[in-house]
Tab-separated table of C-alpha atoms and ligand atoms in Angstrom:
chain	number	residue	atom	x	y	z
A	268	UNK	CA	84.586	105.281	149.602
A	269	UNK	CA	85.557	101.713	150.953
A	270	UNK	CA	89.103	101.525	150.369
A	271	UNK	CA	92.180	103.641	148.848
A	272	UNK	CA	94.139	101.837	146.213
A	273	UNK	CA	96.055	105.228	144.661
A	274	UNK	CA	99.636	103.938	144.121
A	275	UNK	CA	100.982	106.446	141.758
A	276	UNK	CA	103.431	108.370	142.310
A	277	UNK	CA	103.414	112.423	143.016
A	278	UNK	CA	105.661	114.313	140.226
A	279	UNK	CA	108.013	116.832	142.299
A	280	UNK	CA	106.075	119.564	143.800
A	281	UNK	CA	103.067	118.544	143.303
A	282	UNK	CA	100.642	118.903	146.285
A	283	UNK	CA	97.451	117.111	147.781
A	284	UNK	CA	95.339	118.220	150.477
A	285	UNK	CA	94.335	115.796	152.206
A	286	UNK	CA	90.332	117.217	152.957
A	287	UNK	CA	89.515	116.605	148.946
A	288	UNK	CA	92.084	114.150	147.814
A	289	UNK	CA	90.125	110.997	147.360
A	290	UNK	CA	87.710	111.970	148.612
A	291	UNK	CA	83.525	111.683	147.688
A	292	UNK	CA	81.826	114.968	147.161
A	293	UNK	CA	78.495	113.605	148.517
A	294	UNK	CA	76.685	116.841	150.677
A	295	UNK	CA	78.076	120.173	151.269
A	296	UNK	CA	77.933	119.343	155.066
A	297	UNK	CA	81.096	117.661	154.424
A	298	UNK	CA	83.226	121.294	154.396
A	299	UNK	CA	83.545	123.798	157.053
A	300	UNK	CA	84.546	127.458	155.928
A	301	UNK	CA	87.899	126.961	155.356
A	302	UNK	CA	87.467	124.453	153.246
A	303	UNK	CA	84.529	126.550	151.476
A	304	UNK	CA	87.700	129.051	150.749
A	305	UNK	CA	90.285	126.872	149.493
A	306	UNK	CA	87.454	125.227	146.765
A	307	UNK	CA	86.395	129.443	146.243
A	308	UNK	CA	90.091	130.622	146.020
A	309	UNK	CA	91.094	127.924	143.563
A	310	UNK	CA	88.266	128.596	141.662
A	311	UNK	CA	89.468	132.310	141.166
A	312	UNK	CA	92.914	131.185	139.779
A	313	UNK	CA	90.794	128.447	137.088
A	314	UNK	CA	88.982	131.684	136.303
A	315	UNK	CA	92.209	133.513	135.697
A	316	UNK	CA	93.911	130.604	133.763
A	317	UNK	CA	90.732	130.127	131.637
A	318	UNK	CA	90.916	133.535	130.712
A	319	UNK	CA	94.457	133.743	129.973
A	320	UNK	CA	95.306	130.551	128.083
A	321	UNK	CA	91.908	128.600	128.170
A	322	UNK	CA	92.959	125.312	129.442
A	323	UNK	CA	96.235	123.478	130.971
A	324	UNK	CA	97.780	120.387	131.339
A	325	UNK	CA	97.271	119.597	135.368
A	326	UNK	CA	94.826	116.469	135.136
A	327	UNK	CA	96.469	115.207	132.059
A	328	UNK	CA	96.231	111.264	131.847
A	329	UNK	CA	93.275	111.504	134.252
A	330	UNK	CA	89.586	110.200	133.261
A	331	UNK	CA	86.383	111.439	134.607
A	332	UNK	CA	82.753	109.349	134.082
A	333	UNK	CA	79.912	111.775	134.100
A	334	UNK	CA	77.719	108.859	134.743
A	335	UNK	CA	74.072	110.723	134.483
A	336	UNK	CA	70.585	108.840	134.836
A	337	UNK	CA	68.747	112.048	135.117
A	338	UNK	CA	68.325	114.997	132.211
A	339	UNK	CA	71.504	117.562	132.525
A	340	UNK	CA	72.658	120.237	130.408
A	341	UNK	CA	74.832	122.390	132.329
A	342	UNK	CA	76.062	120.154	135.481
A	343	UNK	CA	76.890	117.613	132.711
A	344	UNK	CA	78.454	120.067	130.444
A	345	UNK	CA	80.741	121.937	132.613
A	346	UNK	CA	82.121	118.675	134.016
A	347	UNK	CA	82.837	117.650	130.629
A	348	UNK	CA	84.564	121.240	130.015
A	349	UNK	CA	85.992	120.989	133.207
A	350	UNK	CA	88.173	117.915	133.057
A	351	UNK	CA	89.005	118.853	129.180
A	352	UNK	CA	89.868	122.302	129.979
A	353	UNK	CA	92.565	120.473	132.593
A	354	UNK	CA	93.815	118.586	129.853
A	355	UNK	CA	91.948	115.395	130.942
A	356	UNK	CA	89.093	113.354	129.446
A	357	UNK	CA	85.582	112.096	130.143
A	358	UNK	CA	83.619	109.114	129.363
A	359	UNK	CA	79.706	110.302	129.148
A	360	UNK	CA	76.941	108.080	130.003
A	361	UNK	CA	74.127	110.092	129.378
A	362	UNK	CA	71.597	107.950	128.470
A	363	UNK	CA	71.014	104.997	130.254
A	364	UNK	CA	68.903	102.953	128.541
A	365	UNK	CA	71.280	102.604	125.688
A	366	UNK	CA	73.936	100.803	129.030
A	367	UNK	CA	73.675	97.570	131.015
A	368	UNK	CA	71.192	99.440	133.195
A	369	UNK	CA	68.705	98.745	131.298
A	370	UNK	CA	69.495	95.006	131.420
A	371	UNK	CA	68.761	95.220	134.951
A	372	UNK	CA	72.488	96.345	136.456
A	373	UNK	CA	72.648	97.583	139.704
A	374	UNK	CA	73.829	101.033	140.441
A	375	UNK	CA	76.307	99.917	142.598
A	376	UNK	CA	77.863	97.300	139.369
A	377	UNK	CA	77.719	100.023	137.100
A	378	UNK	CA	79.710	102.347	139.635
A	379	UNK	CA	82.181	99.452	140.106
A	380	UNK	CA	82.708	99.339	136.070
A	381	UNK	CA	83.407	102.976	135.570
A	382	UNK	CA	85.658	103.042	138.459
A	383	UNK	CA	87.921	99.967	136.802
A	384	UNK	CA	88.204	102.551	133.761
A	385	UNK	CA	88.218	105.903	135.213
A	386	UNK	CA	89.044	108.169	137.927
A	387	UNK	CA	86.191	109.466	139.446
A	388	UNK	CA	82.271	109.383	138.700
A	389	UNK	CA	80.341	112.027	138.630
A	390	UNK	CA	76.872	111.234	139.382
A	391	UNK	CA	73.385	112.004	138.585
A	392	UNK	CA	70.342	109.739	139.637
A	393	UNK	CA	66.740	110.457	140.958
A	394	UNK	CA	66.968	108.712	144.325
A	395	UNK	CA	67.914	110.393	147.507
A	396	UNK	CA	70.678	108.801	148.825
A	397	UNK	CA	72.198	107.454	145.497
A	398	UNK	CA	75.085	109.283	145.355
A	399	UNK	CA	76.106	107.950	149.272
A	400	UNK	CA	75.316	104.287	148.212
A	401	UNK	CA	77.416	104.430	144.704
A	402	UNK	CA	80.017	105.636	147.204
A	403	UNK	CA	80.231	102.991	149.880
A	404	UNK	CA	80.104	100.815	146.401
A	405	UNK	CA	83.320	102.584	144.917
A	406	UNK	CA	86.808	102.679	145.655
A	407	UNK	CA	87.310	105.589	143.898
A	408	UNK	CA	85.887	109.136	144.464
A	409	UNK	CA	81.876	110.058	144.056
A	410	UNK	CA	80.752	113.204	143.023
A	411	UNK	CA	76.829	113.271	143.718
A	412	UNK	CA	75.592	116.227	141.017
A	413	UNK	CA	72.245	115.932	142.251
A	414	UNK	CA	70.235	112.382	144.178
A	415	UNK	CA	66.715	113.379	143.282
A	416	UNK	CA	65.609	115.612	145.820
A	417	UNK	CA	68.061	114.851	147.979
A	418	UNK	CA	71.157	117.680	147.585
A	419	UNK	CA	73.286	119.100	144.376
A	420	UNK	CA	76.118	119.526	146.652
A	421	UNK	CA	78.325	121.206	143.882
A	422	UNK	CA	75.752	123.964	142.876
A	423	UNK	CA	75.472	124.659	146.484
A	424	UNK	CA	79.465	125.406	145.453
A	425	UNK	CA	79.204	127.388	142.594
A	426	UNK	CA	75.877	129.381	144.114
A	427	UNK	CA	77.552	130.536	146.903
A	428	UNK	CA	81.135	131.429	144.855
A	429	UNK	CA	78.703	133.513	142.835
A	430	UNK	CA	77.284	135.406	145.616
A	431	UNK	CA	80.666	136.443	146.586
A	432	UNK	CA	81.451	137.293	143.183
A	433	UNK	CA	77.752	139.650	143.020
A	434	UNK	CA	78.190	141.084	146.368
A	435	UNK	CA	81.546	140.526	147.835
A	436	UNK	CA	81.084	138.901	150.526
A	437	UNK	CA	78.371	136.250	152.112
A	438	UNK	CA	78.423	137.862	155.671
A	439	UNK	CA	75.385	140.247	156.462
A	440	UNK	CA	72.756	138.777	153.575
A	441	UNK	CA	69.046	137.564	152.865
A	442	UNK	CA	68.589	135.383	151.108
A	443	UNK	CA	65.157	134.917	149.963
A	444	UNK	CA	64.769	131.221	148.262
A	445	UNK	CA	61.657	131.192	145.894
A	446	UNK	CA	59.732	128.313	144.137
A	447	UNK	CA	59.868	124.592	145.028
A	448	UNK	CA	61.467	124.382	147.922
A	449	UNK	CA	59.985	120.967	149.099
A	450	UNK	CA	61.873	119.039	145.747
A	451	UNK	CA	64.210	121.475	144.859
A	452	UNK	CA	67.427	119.869	145.616
A	453	UNK	CA	70.035	122.972	144.809
A	454	UNK	CA	68.180	125.000	147.484
A	455	UNK	CA	68.491	122.043	150.373
A	456	UNK	CA	71.888	122.114	149.888
A	457	UNK	CA	72.526	125.791	149.524
A	458	UNK	CA	70.508	126.102	152.745
A	459	UNK	CA	72.798	123.978	154.239
A	460	UNK	CA	75.427	125.596	153.082
A	461	UNK	CA	74.718	129.233	154.946
A	462	UNK	CA	74.528	127.989	157.739
A	463	UNK	CA	78.290	128.747	157.475
A	464	UNK	CA	77.940	132.041	157.109
A	465	UNK	CA	75.699	135.224	158.943
A	466	UNK	CA	73.031	135.376	156.679
A	467	UNK	CA	69.584	135.784	156.987
A	468	UNK	CA	67.467	133.098	154.767
A	469	UNK	CA	63.911	133.529	153.477
A	470	UNK	CA	61.819	130.688	151.946
A	471	UNK	CA	58.992	131.509	149.077
A	472	UNK	CA	56.723	129.115	148.319
A	473	UNK	CA	52.947	127.944	147.761
A	474	UNK	CA	51.476	126.309	151.177
A	475	UNK	CA	52.714	122.420	149.418
A	476	UNK	CA	55.996	123.406	148.024
A	477	UNK	CA	57.596	124.408	151.438
A	478	UNK	CA	60.977	123.959	152.688
A	479	UNK	CA	61.525	120.237	154.391
A	480	UNK	CA	61.229	120.655	158.168
A	481	UNK	CA	63.942	118.765	158.760
A	482	UNK	CA	66.166	121.377	157.251
A	483	UNK	CA	64.348	124.105	158.470
A	484	UNK	CA	65.404	122.189	162.269
A	485	UNK	CA	69.116	122.202	160.740
A	486	UNK	CA	68.848	125.607	159.489
A	487	UNK	CA	67.667	126.461	163.199
A	488	UNK	CA	70.171	124.717	164.908
A	489	UNK	CA	73.078	126.832	163.588
A	490	UNK	CA	71.810	129.588	165.171
A	491	UNK	CA	70.538	131.443	161.354
A	492	UNK	CA	67.017	133.376	161.402
A	493	UNK	CA	64.658	132.048	158.505
A	494	UNK	CA	60.942	133.478	157.731
A	495	UNK	CA	58.796	131.359	155.520
A	496	UNK	CA	55.404	132.865	153.566
A	497	UNK	CA	53.519	132.851	150.585
A	498	UNK	CA	54.332	136.224	149.480
A	499	UNK	CA	57.215	137.516	147.501
A	500	UNK	CA	56.409	141.200	148.384
A	501	UNK	CA	56.473	140.643	152.130
A	502	UNK	CA	60.646	140.263	151.755
A	503	UNK	CA	61.654	141.655	147.886
A	504	UNK	CA	62.445	144.725	149.386
A	505	UNK	CA	65.432	143.279	152.137
A	506	UNK	CA	66.519	140.459	149.952
A	507	UNK	CA	69.589	140.553	148.902
A	508	UNK	CA	69.716	137.818	146.418
A	509	UNK	CA	66.616	136.394	145.365
A	510	UNK	CA	67.176	132.823	144.338
A	511	UNK	CA	64.615	131.684	142.102
A	512	UNK	CA	63.700	127.474	141.396
A	513	UNK	CA	61.690	125.870	138.527
A	514	UNK	CA	58.803	123.750	140.287
A	515	UNK	CA	60.118	120.213	139.548
A	516	UNK	CA	57.193	118.803	137.699
A	517	UNK	CA	58.861	115.778	137.271
A	518	UNK	CA	58.543	114.959	141.216
A	519	UNK	CA	55.026	115.399	141.966
A	520	UNK	CA	52.943	112.251	142.417
A	521	UNK	CA	49.875	113.583	141.228
A	522	UNK	CA	50.410	115.801	138.100
A	523	UNK	CA	47.216	117.962	138.886
A	524	UNK	CA	48.938	119.597	141.843
A	525	UNK	CA	51.216	120.266	139.691
A	526	UNK	CA	49.183	122.400	137.920
A	527	UNK	CA	47.871	124.524	140.764
A	528	UNK	CA	51.522	125.702	141.414
A	529	UNK	CA	52.879	125.688	138.197
A	530	UNK	CA	52.660	129.269	137.381
A	531	UNK	CA	52.661	130.450	141.628
A	532	UNK	CA	55.826	133.238	140.900
A	533	UNK	CA	56.902	135.300	137.683
A	534	UNK	CA	59.564	137.570	138.105
A	535	UNK	CA	59.065	140.291	135.858
A	536	UNK	CA	60.715	144.046	135.379
A	537	UNK	CA	58.084	145.253	137.242
A	538	UNK	CA	58.543	142.490	140.084
A	539	UNK	CA	62.260	144.272	140.265
A	540	UNK	CA	61.433	147.261	140.687
A	541	UNK	CA	60.316	146.613	144.026
A	542	UNK	CA	63.809	144.891	145.182
A	543	UNK	CA	66.707	146.612	145.716
A	544	UNK	CA	69.358	148.515	143.465
A	545	UNK	CA	72.061	146.513	144.414
A	546	UNK	CA	70.707	142.534	144.704
A	547	UNK	CA	71.501	139.418	143.059
A	548	UNK	CA	68.727	137.231	140.843
A	549	UNK	CA	70.215	133.618	140.967
A	550	UNK	CA	68.687	130.733	139.703
A	551	UNK	CA	69.992	127.354	138.657
A	552	UNK	CA	68.170	126.653	135.826
A	553	UNK	CA	66.866	126.022	133.648
A	554	UNK	CA	63.702	128.103	133.523
A	555	UNK	CA	60.211	127.312	132.692
A	556	UNK	CA	58.525	130.549	132.962
A	557	UNK	CA	59.897	131.841	136.508
A	558	UNK	CA	61.823	134.544	135.307
A	559	UNK	CA	60.637	136.610	132.634
A	560	UNK	CA	63.461	136.581	129.481
A	561	UNK	CA	62.783	140.538	129.957
A	562	UNK	CA	64.763	140.875	132.948
A	563	UNK	CA	67.891	139.147	131.823
A	564	UNK	CA	69.084	143.049	130.805
A	565	UNK	CA	68.749	144.108	134.018
A	566	UNK	CA	71.933	144.144	135.685
A	567	UNK	CA	71.285	142.060	138.371
A	568	UNK	CA	70.001	139.389	136.821
A	569	UNK	CA	73.100	137.099	137.507
A	570	UNK	CA	71.693	133.550	136.425
A	571	UNK	CA	74.108	133.433	133.238
A	572	UNK	CA	77.569	134.684	134.821
A	573	UNK	CA	75.772	131.819	138.017
A	574	UNK	CA	76.367	128.953	134.978
A	575	UNK	CA	79.986	130.221	133.732
A	576	UNK	CA	81.365	130.350	137.382
A	577	UNK	CA	79.775	126.436	137.725
A	578	UNK	CA	82.918	125.333	135.108
A	579	UNK	CA	85.405	127.307	137.779
A	580	UNK	CA	84.288	126.073	141.026
A	581	UNK	CA	83.851	122.545	138.892
A	582	UNK	CA	87.394	123.000	137.276
A	583	UNK	CA	88.171	123.384	141.123
A	584	UNK	CA	86.751	120.726	142.771
A	585	UNK	CA	88.290	117.929	140.463
A	586	UNK	CA	91.842	119.632	140.601
A	587	UNK	CA	91.889	118.868	144.312
A	588	UNK	CA	89.959	115.675	144.556
A	589	UNK	CA	92.151	114.415	141.852
A	590	UNK	CA	95.455	115.735	143.794
A	591	UNK	CA	96.872	117.966	141.723
A	592	UNK	CA	95.801	122.010	142.964
B	144	LIG	N1	69.260	122.283	137.364
B	144	LIG	C1	68.965	122.022	138.238
B	144	LIG	C2	69.308	120.370	139.114
B	144	LIG	O1	69.627	119.350	138.759
B	144	LIG	C3	67.770	122.620	138.909
B	144	LIG	C4	66.739	122.152	137.809
B	144	LIG	O2	66.639	121.008	138.057
B	144	LIG	O3	65.413	123.060	138.334
B	144	LIG	O4	68.732	120.496	140.626
């Protein structure tokens, strides 16, 4: 965000939180634990309001741009549902081939265009750092909905919200991240976010898909105990949160490398027989075989609840960023 151009007058009683109002959401590192508590508290209110009345007019008149250069089901549609449940509306651009991007327009010019029509831009783009570039070009808030293998901060917020809902707390937990830790942006954001809590993190992946060293160093600097292995059995019994990820096929330069690792881990009911009675299996979705559908009926399978919580967390973020929480 370069300059502020917000001139509207506040209706009586409306409150704006300067930590969020008009701000870009680019990385979980921009938040502290207090900020997270605020987001979770507002998300919890949103949850209750949706249960009771479905939608309300908090953001009436506000328009969001959903600008997606990469495929999305949950992030894109939960942002649409979130703004619409708050009484606002959305301009959806999810097939950039039919926009001026196919004529060679830069990301910067596209976001400048969309901010002149709408109040905030949700951006998903294949390049790491793209959300920061867009934010530098735009005066209105840009929300990073995934910048290539970089970060996915709104996913990490909903993941943390899910952990609290499932386990009651984050402190004292052992979180095991499994799968593609190299290219998986959701685990990058979640590991950074977890540094704000008293947790232990295990990384389980094939050798070629290990968590990037820079991230491990960042988590280490926060004093978090970390352990990396290729063998899930080594850490499963002590795990409170098993965070499973998809091998990110689209990020491999060499397709034969993908073939080597694609079936590395499959969670089945048998796998979970070695896990705690009280724990949660999470996944940002989509899954492509790494959790068997037989696991879905296990009460520990939290991934469908997790995606529902995503809408409440995104409602909270929109309300806070657009200034009416
Ligand atoms: N939906 C998540 C993402 O966009 C996870 C995935 O695609 O595997 O990063």
